[in-house]
Amino acid sequence: MVSSNVAGHQSATLLRNTKKPLEVKTMKVLSILQGIREFINKRLAFVCAWFGLAMIVFIMMYTVSSVFSSYVLGKPILGDIEIPEILLPVVAAFIYTYGSAQKKHVKAEILSAKFSERGRTLLEGIFYFVASALYGIVTWQSVVHGLYSIKIHLATDVLYVPVGPIELVFCFAMAVFSLHLFLEGVFAFKAFAELPSARHQEQPQQG
């Protein structure tokens, strides 16, 4: 009986000792991911937003100048349609990360409002991972198409602006957004694991 108790104590001690290195490694990984997350949300997202804003101003000025030239001089500026056409998707891609990092995007909580806080956190984490995978696919396909566009020297019809480099800029913005969503999903699941379940919340009340 004594030997079985000693063996059980030794196995429990061994299990605790094996858990500690795993917990330390997990904490280190989470610390690194948290650093990357803060860099994206607090710095890179703002840089991307400023790039997007600069592109919007450029598109606006180009379009206004073309309209002015069309009505006053009788001749519009060349490329007044294709410049917004190729730059607006890049603008949207740059703004995505900023909007999500600042929680400025529109959220529909008709269904999730009926869940508990733990349920909402779990659902949010799943959505983040699914969205990250989808935008990762968009990034991958955009890289493939961008490299192909560079290879065949694809350009616009009027101004002959190379399309490939612009597509690769779009890929960068999409990659940043996909990574941002992935990291938000990781920390949503971390928050889910740290929240007490309904059963644990009921136990003190019963006691």
mmCIF file of C-alpha atoms in Angstrom:
data_model
loop_
_atom_site.group_PDB
_atom_site.id
_atom_site.type_symbol
_atom_site.label_atom_id
_atom_site.label_comp_id
_atom_site.label_asym_id
_atom_site.label_seq_id
_atom_site.Cartn_x
_atom_site.Cartn_y
_atom_site.Cartn_z
ATOM 1 C CA MET A 1 0.000 0.000 0.000
ATOM 2 C CA VAL A 2 2.880 2.311 0.968
ATOM 3 C CA SER A 3 4.784 1.459 -2.240
ATOM 4 C CA SER A 4 1.750 2.257 -4.379
ATOM 5 C CA ASN A 5 1.367 5.640 -2.643
ATOM 6 C CA VAL A 6 5.058 6.399 -3.186
ATOM 7 C CA ALA A 7 4.779 5.423 -6.856
ATOM 8 C CA GLY A 8 1.713 7.609 -7.276
ATOM 9 C CA HIS A 9 3.501 10.535 -5.616
ATOM 10 C CA GLN A 10 6.554 10.065 -7.844
ATOM 11 C CA SER A 11 4.416 9.928 -11.004
ATOM 12 C CA ALA A 12 2.551 13.102 -9.968
ATOM 13 C CA THR A 13 5.866 14.855 -9.272
ATOM 14 C CA LEU A 14 7.223 13.719 -12.644
ATOM 15 C CA LEU A 15 4.078 15.007 -14.373
ATOM 16 C CA ARG A 16 4.417 18.404 -12.701
ATOM 17 C CA ASN A 17 8.101 18.597 -13.650
ATOM 18 C CA THR A 18 7.317 17.813 -17.295
ATOM 19 C CA LYS A 19 4.551 20.421 -17.345
ATOM 20 C CA LYS A 20 6.828 23.232 -16.149
ATOM 21 C CA PRO A 21 9.130 23.322 -19.216
ATOM 22 C CA LEU A 22 6.073 23.218 -21.492
ATOM 23 C CA GLU A 23 4.479 26.099 -19.613
ATOM 24 C CA VAL A 24 7.717 28.096 -19.776
ATOM 25 C CA LYS A 25 8.021 27.493 -23.543
ATOM 26 C CA THR A 26 4.358 28.408 -24.046
ATOM 27 C CA MET A 27 4.800 31.640 -22.090
ATOM 28 C CA LYS A 28 7.897 32.512 -24.145
ATOM 29 C CA VAL A 29 6.063 31.895 -27.409
ATOM 30 C CA LEU A 30 3.086 33.961 -26.237
ATOM 31 C CA SER A 31 5.424 36.744 -25.148
ATOM 32 C CA ILE A 32 7.028 36.828 -28.623
ATOM 33 C CA LEU A 33 3.619 36.784 -30.308
ATOM 34 C CA GLN A 34 2.418 39.571 -28.011
ATOM 35 C CA GLY A 35 5.409 41.685 -29.047
ATOM 36 C CA ILE A 36 4.623 41.118 -32.732
ATOM 37 C CA ARG A 37 0.960 41.866 -32.072
ATOM 38 C CA GLU A 38 1.734 45.172 -30.356
ATOM 39 C CA PHE A 39 4.129 46.152 -33.168
ATOM 40 C CA ILE A 40 1.440 45.505 -35.808
ATOM 41 C CA ASN A 41 -1.455 47.085 -33.888
ATOM 42 C CA LYS A 42 0.353 50.131 -32.499
ATOM 43 C CA ARG A 43 2.920 50.933 -35.198
ATOM 44 C CA LEU A 44 2.586 49.078 -38.485
ATOM 45 C CA ALA A 45 -1.189 49.570 -38.647
ATOM 46 C CA PHE A 46 -0.717 53.359 -38.390
ATOM 47 C CA VAL A 47 1.972 53.322 -41.090
ATOM 48 C CA CYS A 48 -0.321 51.330 -43.375
ATOM 49 C CA ALA A 49 -3.185 53.724 -42.651
ATOM 50 C CA TRP A 50 -1.039 56.736 -43.562
ATOM 51 C CA PHE A 51 -0.008 55.055 -46.811
ATOM 52 C CA GLY A 52 -3.661 54.387 -47.558
ATOM 53 C CA LEU A 53 -4.584 57.976 -46.728
ATOM 54 C CA ALA A 54 -1.805 59.298 -48.975
ATOM 55 C CA MET A 55 -3.097 57.154 -51.832
ATOM 56 C CA ILE A 56 -6.656 58.422 -51.281
ATOM 57 C CA VAL A 57 -5.425 62.042 -51.423
ATOM 58 C CA PHE A 58 -3.453 61.277 -54.594
ATOM 59 C CA ILE A 59 -6.475 59.628 -56.242
ATOM 60 C CA MET A 60 -8.715 62.509 -55.204
ATOM 61 C CA MET A 61 -6.330 65.169 -56.541
ATOM 62 C CA TYR A 62 -5.798 63.236 -59.766
ATOM 63 C CA THR A 63 -9.539 62.876 -60.320
ATOM 64 C CA VAL A 64 -10.301 66.504 -59.447
ATOM 65 C CA SER A 65 -7.522 67.677 -61.786
ATOM 66 C CA SER A 66 -8.907 65.501 -64.567
ATOM 67 C CA VAL A 67 -12.439 66.867 -64.093
ATOM 68 C CA PHE A 68 -11.121 70.446 -64.006
ATOM 69 C CA SER A 69 -9.046 69.850 -67.142
ATOM 70 C CA SER A 70 -12.013 68.253 -68.873
ATOM 71 C CA TYR A 71 -14.414 71.151 -68.210
ATOM 72 C CA VAL A 72 -11.958 74.060 -68.500
ATOM 73 C CA LEU A 73 -9.484 72.866 -71.112
ATOM 74 C CA GLY A 74 -11.792 70.428 -72.846
ATOM 75 C CA LYS A 75 -9.426 67.502 -72.401
ATOM 76 C CA PRO A 76 -9.282 65.138 -69.376
ATOM 77 C CA ILE A 77 -6.006 63.910 -67.919
ATOM 78 C CA LEU A 78 -5.031 60.482 -69.194
ATOM 79 C CA GLY A 79 -5.508 57.608 -66.754
ATOM 80 C CA ASP A 80 -8.204 59.231 -64.648
ATOM 81 C CA ILE A 81 -10.090 55.926 -64.630
ATOM 82 C CA GLU A 82 -7.305 53.357 -64.424
ATOM 83 C CA ILE A 83 -5.343 55.101 -61.640
ATOM 84 C CA PRO A 84 -8.223 54.773 -59.119
ATOM 85 C CA GLU A 85 -8.953 51.334 -60.544
ATOM 86 C CA ILE A 86 -5.529 49.929 -59.647
ATOM 87 C CA LEU A 87 -4.936 51.896 -56.420
ATOM 88 C CA LEU A 88 -8.262 51.588 -54.590
ATOM 89 C CA PRO A 89 -7.826 47.862 -53.763
ATOM 90 C CA VAL A 90 -4.409 48.700 -52.286
ATOM 91 C CA VAL A 91 -5.954 51.531 -50.246
ATOM 92 C CA ALA A 92 -8.591 49.170 -48.853
ATOM 93 C CA ALA A 93 -5.958 46.555 -48.008
ATOM 94 C CA PHE A 94 -3.882 49.106 -46.081
ATOM 95 C CA ILE A 95 -6.902 50.382 -44.146
ATOM 96 C CA TYR A 96 -8.106 46.884 -43.136
ATOM 97 C CA THR A 97 -5.411 46.341 -40.510
ATOM 98 C CA TYR A 98 -5.854 49.788 -38.963
ATOM 99 C CA GLY A 99 -9.630 49.420 -38.788
ATOM 100 C CA SER A 100 -9.402 46.006 -37.164
ATOM 101 C CA ALA A 101 -6.616 46.979 -34.748
ATOM 102 C CA GLN A 102 -8.585 50.040 -33.604
ATOM 103 C CA LYS A 103 -11.816 48.005 -33.419
ATOM 104 C CA LYS A 104 -13.447 50.468 -35.836
ATOM 105 C CA HIS A 105 -14.955 47.811 -38.069
ATOM 106 C CA VAL A 106 -18.660 47.035 -38.044
ATOM 107 C CA LYS A 107 -19.652 44.070 -35.894
ATOM 108 C CA ALA A 108 -23.017 42.332 -36.028
ATOM 109 C CA GLU A 109 -23.748 40.949 -32.555
ATOM 110 C CA ILE A 110 -27.324 39.816 -33.073
ATOM 111 C CA LEU A 111 -26.419 36.166 -32.528
ATOM 112 C CA SER A 112 -23.291 36.451 -30.373
ATOM 113 C CA ALA A 113 -25.043 38.767 -27.878
ATOM 114 C CA LYS A 114 -27.046 35.753 -26.688
ATOM 115 C CA PHE A 115 -23.887 33.863 -25.709
ATOM 116 C CA SER A 116 -21.956 34.152 -22.473
ATOM 117 C CA GLU A 117 -18.711 36.119 -22.404
ATOM 118 C CA ARG A 118 -16.762 32.860 -22.719
ATOM 119 C CA GLY A 119 -18.902 31.766 -25.671
ATOM 120 C CA ARG A 120 -18.458 35.112 -27.420
ATOM 121 C CA THR A 121 -14.698 34.969 -26.909
ATOM 122 C CA LEU A 122 -14.528 31.451 -28.361
ATOM 123 C CA LEU A 123 -16.675 32.452 -31.328
ATOM 124 C CA GLU A 124 -14.530 35.517 -31.920
ATOM 125 C CA GLY A 125 -11.360 33.410 -31.885
ATOM 126 C CA ILE A 126 -12.813 30.981 -34.434
ATOM 127 C CA PHE A 127 -13.846 33.871 -36.692
ATOM 128 C CA TYR A 128 -10.370 35.377 -36.459
ATOM 129 C CA PHE A 129 -8.727 32.107 -37.511
ATOM 130 C CA VAL A 130 -11.157 31.526 -40.383
ATOM 131 C CA ALA A 131 -10.688 35.101 -41.635
ATOM 132 C CA SER A 132 -6.909 34.779 -41.303
ATOM 133 C CA ALA A 133 -6.945 31.619 -43.426
ATOM 134 C CA LEU A 134 -9.137 33.251 -46.101
ATOM 135 C CA TYR A 135 -6.985 36.375 -46.347
ATOM 136 C CA GLY A 136 -3.916 34.138 -46.341
ATOM 137 C CA ILE A 137 -5.288 32.447 -49.465
ATOM 138 C CA VAL A 138 -5.922 35.886 -51.006
ATOM 139 C CA THR A 139 -2.301 36.833 -50.216
ATOM 140 C CA TRP A 140 -0.930 33.633 -51.739
ATOM 141 C CA GLN A 141 -2.945 33.980 -54.945
ATOM 142 C CA SER A 142 -2.039 37.665 -55.223
ATOM 143 C CA VAL A 143 1.664 36.827 -54.928
ATOM 144 C CA VAL A 144 1.333 34.229 -57.681
ATOM 145 C CA HIS A 145 -0.520 36.665 -59.948
ATOM 146 C CA GLY A 146 1.812 39.565 -59.109
ATOM 147 C CA LEU A 147 4.936 37.576 -59.974
ATOM 148 C CA TYR A 148 3.286 36.402 -63.188
ATOM 149 C CA SER A 149 2.367 40.005 -64.056
ATOM 150 C CA ILE A 150 5.997 41.041 -63.592
ATOM 151 C CA LYS A 151 7.164 38.126 -65.729
ATOM 152 C CA ILE A 152 4.907 39.034 -68.681
ATOM 153 C CA HIS A 153 5.379 42.817 -68.125
ATOM 154 C CA LEU A 154 1.659 43.410 -67.604
ATOM 155 C CA ALA A 155 0.777 47.118 -67.641
ATOM 156 C CA THR A 156 -2.276 49.362 -67.812
ATOM 157 C CA ASP A 157 -3.720 50.261 -71.204
ATOM 158 C CA VAL A 158 -3.365 54.060 -71.154
ATOM 159 C CA LEU A 159 -0.411 55.055 -68.944
ATOM 160 C CA TYR A 160 1.400 51.707 -69.154
ATOM 161 C CA VAL A 161 1.818 51.554 -65.382
ATOM 162 C CA PRO A 162 3.339 48.178 -64.368
ATOM 163 C CA VAL A 163 0.664 46.136 -62.601
ATOM 164 C CA GLY A 164 2.930 43.545 -60.946
ATOM 165 C CA PRO A 165 4.644 45.816 -58.374
ATOM 166 C CA ILE A 166 1.299 47.311 -57.343
ATOM 167 C CA GLU A 167 -0.101 43.800 -56.859
ATOM 168 C CA LEU A 168 2.884 42.903 -54.645
ATOM 169 C CA VAL A 169 2.228 45.994 -52.500
ATOM 170 C CA PHE A 170 -1.348 44.739 -52.182
ATOM 171 C CA CYS A 171 0.058 41.334 -51.164
ATOM 172 C CA PHE A 172 2.132 42.930 -48.407
ATOM 173 C CA ALA A 173 -0.925 44.715 -46.992
ATOM 174 C CA MET A 174 -2.969 41.501 -47.145
ATOM 175 C CA ALA A 175 -0.183 39.509 -45.477
ATOM 176 C CA VAL A 176 -0.033 42.018 -42.622
ATOM 177 C CA PHE A 177 -3.804 41.844 -42.219
ATOM 178 C CA SER A 178 -3.800 38.024 -42.276
ATOM 179 C CA LEU A 179 -1.048 37.906 -39.628
ATOM 180 C CA HIS A 180 -2.935 40.448 -37.518
ATOM 181 C CA LEU A 181 -6.080 38.290 -37.635
ATOM 182 C CA PHE A 182 -4.099 35.168 -36.727
ATOM 183 C CA LEU A 183 -2.546 36.841 -33.683
ATOM 184 C CA GLU A 184 -5.926 38.190 -32.577
ATOM 185 C CA GLY A 185 -7.275 34.640 -32.833
ATOM 186 C CA VAL A 186 -4.427 33.282 -30.693
ATOM 187 C CA PHE A 187 -5.055 35.791 -27.909
ATOM 188 C CA ALA A 188 -8.821 35.362 -28.176
ATOM 189 C CA PHE A 189 -8.322 31.664 -27.422
ATOM 190 C CA LYS A 190 -5.917 32.588 -24.607
ATOM 191 C CA ALA A 191 -8.602 34.850 -23.128
ATOM 192 C CA PHE A 192 -11.154 32.062 -23.571
ATOM 193 C CA ALA A 193 -8.941 29.635 -21.640
ATOM 194 C CA GLU A 194 -8.486 32.132 -18.804
ATOM 195 C CA LEU A 195 -12.189 32.946 -18.416
ATOM 196 C CA PRO A 196 -14.012 30.833 -15.790
ATOM 197 C CA SER A 197 -16.621 28.458 -17.126
ATOM 198 C CA ALA A 198 -20.272 28.622 -16.055
ATOM 199 C CA ARG A 199 -19.778 25.588 -13.806
ATOM 200 C CA HIS A 200 -16.912 27.294 -11.938
ATOM 201 C CA GLN A 201 -18.994 30.437 -11.545
ATOM 202 C CA GLU A 202 -21.883 28.502 -10.019
ATOM 203 C CA GLN A 203 -19.766 26.643 -7.417
ATOM 204 C CA PRO A 204 -19.142 29.656 -5.088
ATOM 205 C CA GLN A 205 -22.825 30.533 -5.208
ATOM 206 C CA GLN A 206 -23.786 26.990 -4.213
ATOM 207 C CA GLY A 207 -21.225 27.010 -1.416
#
